[in-house]
CSV table of C-alpha atoms and ligand atoms in Angstrom, one decimal:
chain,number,residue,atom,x,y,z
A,1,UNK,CA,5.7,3.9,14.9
A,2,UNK,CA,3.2,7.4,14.0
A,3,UNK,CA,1.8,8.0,10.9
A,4,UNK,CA,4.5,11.1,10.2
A,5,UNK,CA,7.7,8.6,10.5
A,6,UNK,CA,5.4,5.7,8.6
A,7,UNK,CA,4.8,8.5,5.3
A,8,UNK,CA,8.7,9.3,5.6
A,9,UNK,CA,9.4,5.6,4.6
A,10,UNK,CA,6.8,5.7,1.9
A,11,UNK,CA,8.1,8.8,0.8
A,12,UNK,CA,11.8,7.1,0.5
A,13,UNK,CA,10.5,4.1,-1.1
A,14,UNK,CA,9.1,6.0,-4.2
A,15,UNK,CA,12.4,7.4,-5.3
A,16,UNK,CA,13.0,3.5,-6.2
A,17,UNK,CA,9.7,3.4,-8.0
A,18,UNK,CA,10.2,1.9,-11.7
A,19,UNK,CA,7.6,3.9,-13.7
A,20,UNK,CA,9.4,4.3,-17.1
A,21,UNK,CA,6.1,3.8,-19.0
A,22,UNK,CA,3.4,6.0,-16.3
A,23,UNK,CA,6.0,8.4,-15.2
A,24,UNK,CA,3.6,7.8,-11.8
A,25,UNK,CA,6.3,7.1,-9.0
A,26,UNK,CA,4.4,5.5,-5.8
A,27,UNK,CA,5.7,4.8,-2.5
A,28,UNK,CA,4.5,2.5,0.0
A,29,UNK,CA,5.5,1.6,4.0
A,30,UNK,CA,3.7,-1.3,5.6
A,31,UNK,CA,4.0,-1.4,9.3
A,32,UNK,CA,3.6,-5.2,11.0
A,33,UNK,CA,2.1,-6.2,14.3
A,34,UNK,CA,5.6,-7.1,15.1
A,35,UNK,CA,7.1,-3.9,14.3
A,36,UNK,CA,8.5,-4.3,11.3
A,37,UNK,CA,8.3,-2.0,8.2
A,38,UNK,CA,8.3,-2.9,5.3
A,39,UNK,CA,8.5,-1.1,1.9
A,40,UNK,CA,7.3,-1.3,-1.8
A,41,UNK,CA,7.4,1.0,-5.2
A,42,UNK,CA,5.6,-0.1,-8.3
A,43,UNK,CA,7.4,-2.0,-11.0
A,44,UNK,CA,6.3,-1.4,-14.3
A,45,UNK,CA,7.1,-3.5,-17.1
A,46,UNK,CA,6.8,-3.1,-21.1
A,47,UNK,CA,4.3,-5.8,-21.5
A,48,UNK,CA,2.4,-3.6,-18.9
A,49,UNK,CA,0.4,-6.4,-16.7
A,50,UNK,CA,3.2,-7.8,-15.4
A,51,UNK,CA,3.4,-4.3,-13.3
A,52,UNK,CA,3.4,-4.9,-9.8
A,53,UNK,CA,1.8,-1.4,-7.8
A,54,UNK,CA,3.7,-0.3,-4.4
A,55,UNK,CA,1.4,-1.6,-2.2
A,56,UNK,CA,1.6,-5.3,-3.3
A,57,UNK,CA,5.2,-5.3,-3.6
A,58,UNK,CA,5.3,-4.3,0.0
A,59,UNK,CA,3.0,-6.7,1.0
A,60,UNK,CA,4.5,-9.4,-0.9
A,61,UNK,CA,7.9,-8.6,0.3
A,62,UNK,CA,6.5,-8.5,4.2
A,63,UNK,CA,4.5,-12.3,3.4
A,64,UNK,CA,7.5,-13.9,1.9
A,65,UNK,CA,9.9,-12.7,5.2
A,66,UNK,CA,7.0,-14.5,7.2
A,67,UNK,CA,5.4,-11.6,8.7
A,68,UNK,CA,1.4,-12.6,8.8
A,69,UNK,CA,-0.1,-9.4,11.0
A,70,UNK,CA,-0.1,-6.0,9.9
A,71,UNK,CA,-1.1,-2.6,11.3
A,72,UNK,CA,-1.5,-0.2,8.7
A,73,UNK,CA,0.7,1.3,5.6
A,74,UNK,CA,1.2,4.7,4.3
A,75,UNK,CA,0.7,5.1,0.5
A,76,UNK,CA,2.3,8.4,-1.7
A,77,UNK,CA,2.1,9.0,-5.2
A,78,UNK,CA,1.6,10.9,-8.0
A,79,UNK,CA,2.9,11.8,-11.7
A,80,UNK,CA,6.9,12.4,-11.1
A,81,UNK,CA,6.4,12.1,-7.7
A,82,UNK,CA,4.8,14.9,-7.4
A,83,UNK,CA,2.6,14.7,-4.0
A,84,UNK,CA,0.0,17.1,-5.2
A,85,UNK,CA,-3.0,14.7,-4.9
A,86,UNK,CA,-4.0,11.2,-2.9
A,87,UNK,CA,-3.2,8.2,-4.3
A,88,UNK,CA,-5.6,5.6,-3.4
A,89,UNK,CA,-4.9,1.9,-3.1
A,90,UNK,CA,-6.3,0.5,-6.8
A,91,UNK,CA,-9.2,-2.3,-6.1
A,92,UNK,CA,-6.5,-5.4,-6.7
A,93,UNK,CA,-4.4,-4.0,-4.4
A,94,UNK,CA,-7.4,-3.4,-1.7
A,95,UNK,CA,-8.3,-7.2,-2.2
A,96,UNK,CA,-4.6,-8.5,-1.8
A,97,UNK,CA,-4.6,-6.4,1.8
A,98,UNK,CA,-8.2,-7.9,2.9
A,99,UNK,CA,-6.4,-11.4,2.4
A,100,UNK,CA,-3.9,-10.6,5.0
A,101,UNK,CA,-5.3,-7.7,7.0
A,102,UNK,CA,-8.6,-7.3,9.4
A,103,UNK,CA,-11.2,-4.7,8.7
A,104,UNK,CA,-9.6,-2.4,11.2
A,105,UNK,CA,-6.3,-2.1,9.0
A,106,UNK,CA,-5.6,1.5,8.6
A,107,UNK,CA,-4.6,2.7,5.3
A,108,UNK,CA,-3.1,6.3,5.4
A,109,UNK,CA,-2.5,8.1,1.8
A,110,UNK,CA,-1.0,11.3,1.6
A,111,UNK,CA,0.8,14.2,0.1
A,112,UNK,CA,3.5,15.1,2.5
A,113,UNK,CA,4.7,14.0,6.0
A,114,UNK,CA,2.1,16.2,7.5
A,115,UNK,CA,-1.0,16.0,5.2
A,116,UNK,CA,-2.7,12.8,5.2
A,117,UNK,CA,-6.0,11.1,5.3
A,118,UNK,CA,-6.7,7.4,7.2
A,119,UNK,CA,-9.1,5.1,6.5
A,120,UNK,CA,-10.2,1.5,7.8
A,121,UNK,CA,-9.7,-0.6,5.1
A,122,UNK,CA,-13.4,-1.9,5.5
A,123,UNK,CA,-14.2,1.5,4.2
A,124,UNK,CA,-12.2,1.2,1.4
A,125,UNK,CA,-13.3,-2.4,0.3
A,126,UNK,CA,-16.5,-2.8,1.4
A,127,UNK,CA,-18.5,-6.5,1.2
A,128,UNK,CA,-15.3,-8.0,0.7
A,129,UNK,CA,-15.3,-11.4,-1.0
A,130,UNK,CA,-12.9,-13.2,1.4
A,131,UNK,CA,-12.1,-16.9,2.2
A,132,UNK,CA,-15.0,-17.3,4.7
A,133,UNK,CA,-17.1,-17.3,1.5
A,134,UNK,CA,-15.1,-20.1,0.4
A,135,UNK,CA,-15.9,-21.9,4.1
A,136,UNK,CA,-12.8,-21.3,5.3
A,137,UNK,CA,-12.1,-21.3,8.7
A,138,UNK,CA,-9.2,-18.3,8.9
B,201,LIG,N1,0.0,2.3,-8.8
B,201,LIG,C1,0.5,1.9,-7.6
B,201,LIG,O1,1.7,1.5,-7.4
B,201,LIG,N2,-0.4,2.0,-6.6
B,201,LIG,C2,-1.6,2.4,-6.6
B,201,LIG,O2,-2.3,2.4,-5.6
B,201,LIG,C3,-2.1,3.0,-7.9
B,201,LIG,C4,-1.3,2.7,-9.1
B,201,LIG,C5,1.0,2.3,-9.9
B,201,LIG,C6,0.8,1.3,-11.0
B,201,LIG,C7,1.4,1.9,-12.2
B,201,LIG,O3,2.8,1.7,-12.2
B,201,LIG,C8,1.2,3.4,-12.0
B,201,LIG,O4,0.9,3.6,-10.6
B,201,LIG,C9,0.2,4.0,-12.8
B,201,LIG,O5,-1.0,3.3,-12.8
């Protein structure tokens, strides 16, 4: 799947986003090494840190359907949805993908179908903790 179709999805997805307290709708598509996509919006919530941003929601979806390997996911955003700026992954949700993803993971953000910027998500999260500090063997 290209980038253009992948943003399309994530552009879909935000129209579910449940932002009653931000008014910041985000959309997310995560594509798997299988093929699969897999969507997310944030959830907010009136206690506020139970919300749950786009991202993680489509990565959580994706891990609990058994999917382990992704490629990369397309991330919109923005106050309304509006698509006037690039929303960037927050740091939690840049540590929940370096759990599941390898360095090479592309994360694309953009404002339209057309207008996009893609980064490794090594760049985005670099000196990662990850579980080979813990000794793992992963
Ligand atoms: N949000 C996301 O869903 N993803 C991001 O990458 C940044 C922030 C959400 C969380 C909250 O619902 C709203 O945007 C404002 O922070």
């Amino acid at each position: 799947m290209n980038n253009k179709e992948l943003i399309k999805i994530a552009i879909e997805a935000m129209n579910h986003s449940y932002s009653p307290y931000s008014d910041f709708k985000v959309g997310a598509a995560l594509l798997t090494t299988s093929g699969n996509v897999f969507t997310g919006c944030n959830i907010e919530n009136a206690s506020f840190s139970p919300t749950n941003c786009a991202e993680r929601t489509a990565f959580y979806k994706a891990i609990s359907e058994g999917e382990r390997g992704f490629s990369k996911i397309a991330v919109v955003g923005g106050i309304n949805g509006n698509l006037t700026d690039y929303t960037f992954p927050c740091g939690v949700c840049r540590q929940v993908m370096i759990e599941f993803c390898n360095e090479d993971f592309l994360v694309i953000i953009a404002k339209s179908e057309d207008e996009y910027i893609e980064h490794k998500l090594s760049e985005l999260l670099p000196h990662s903790f990850t579980s080979s500090d813990l000794g793992g063997e992963l």
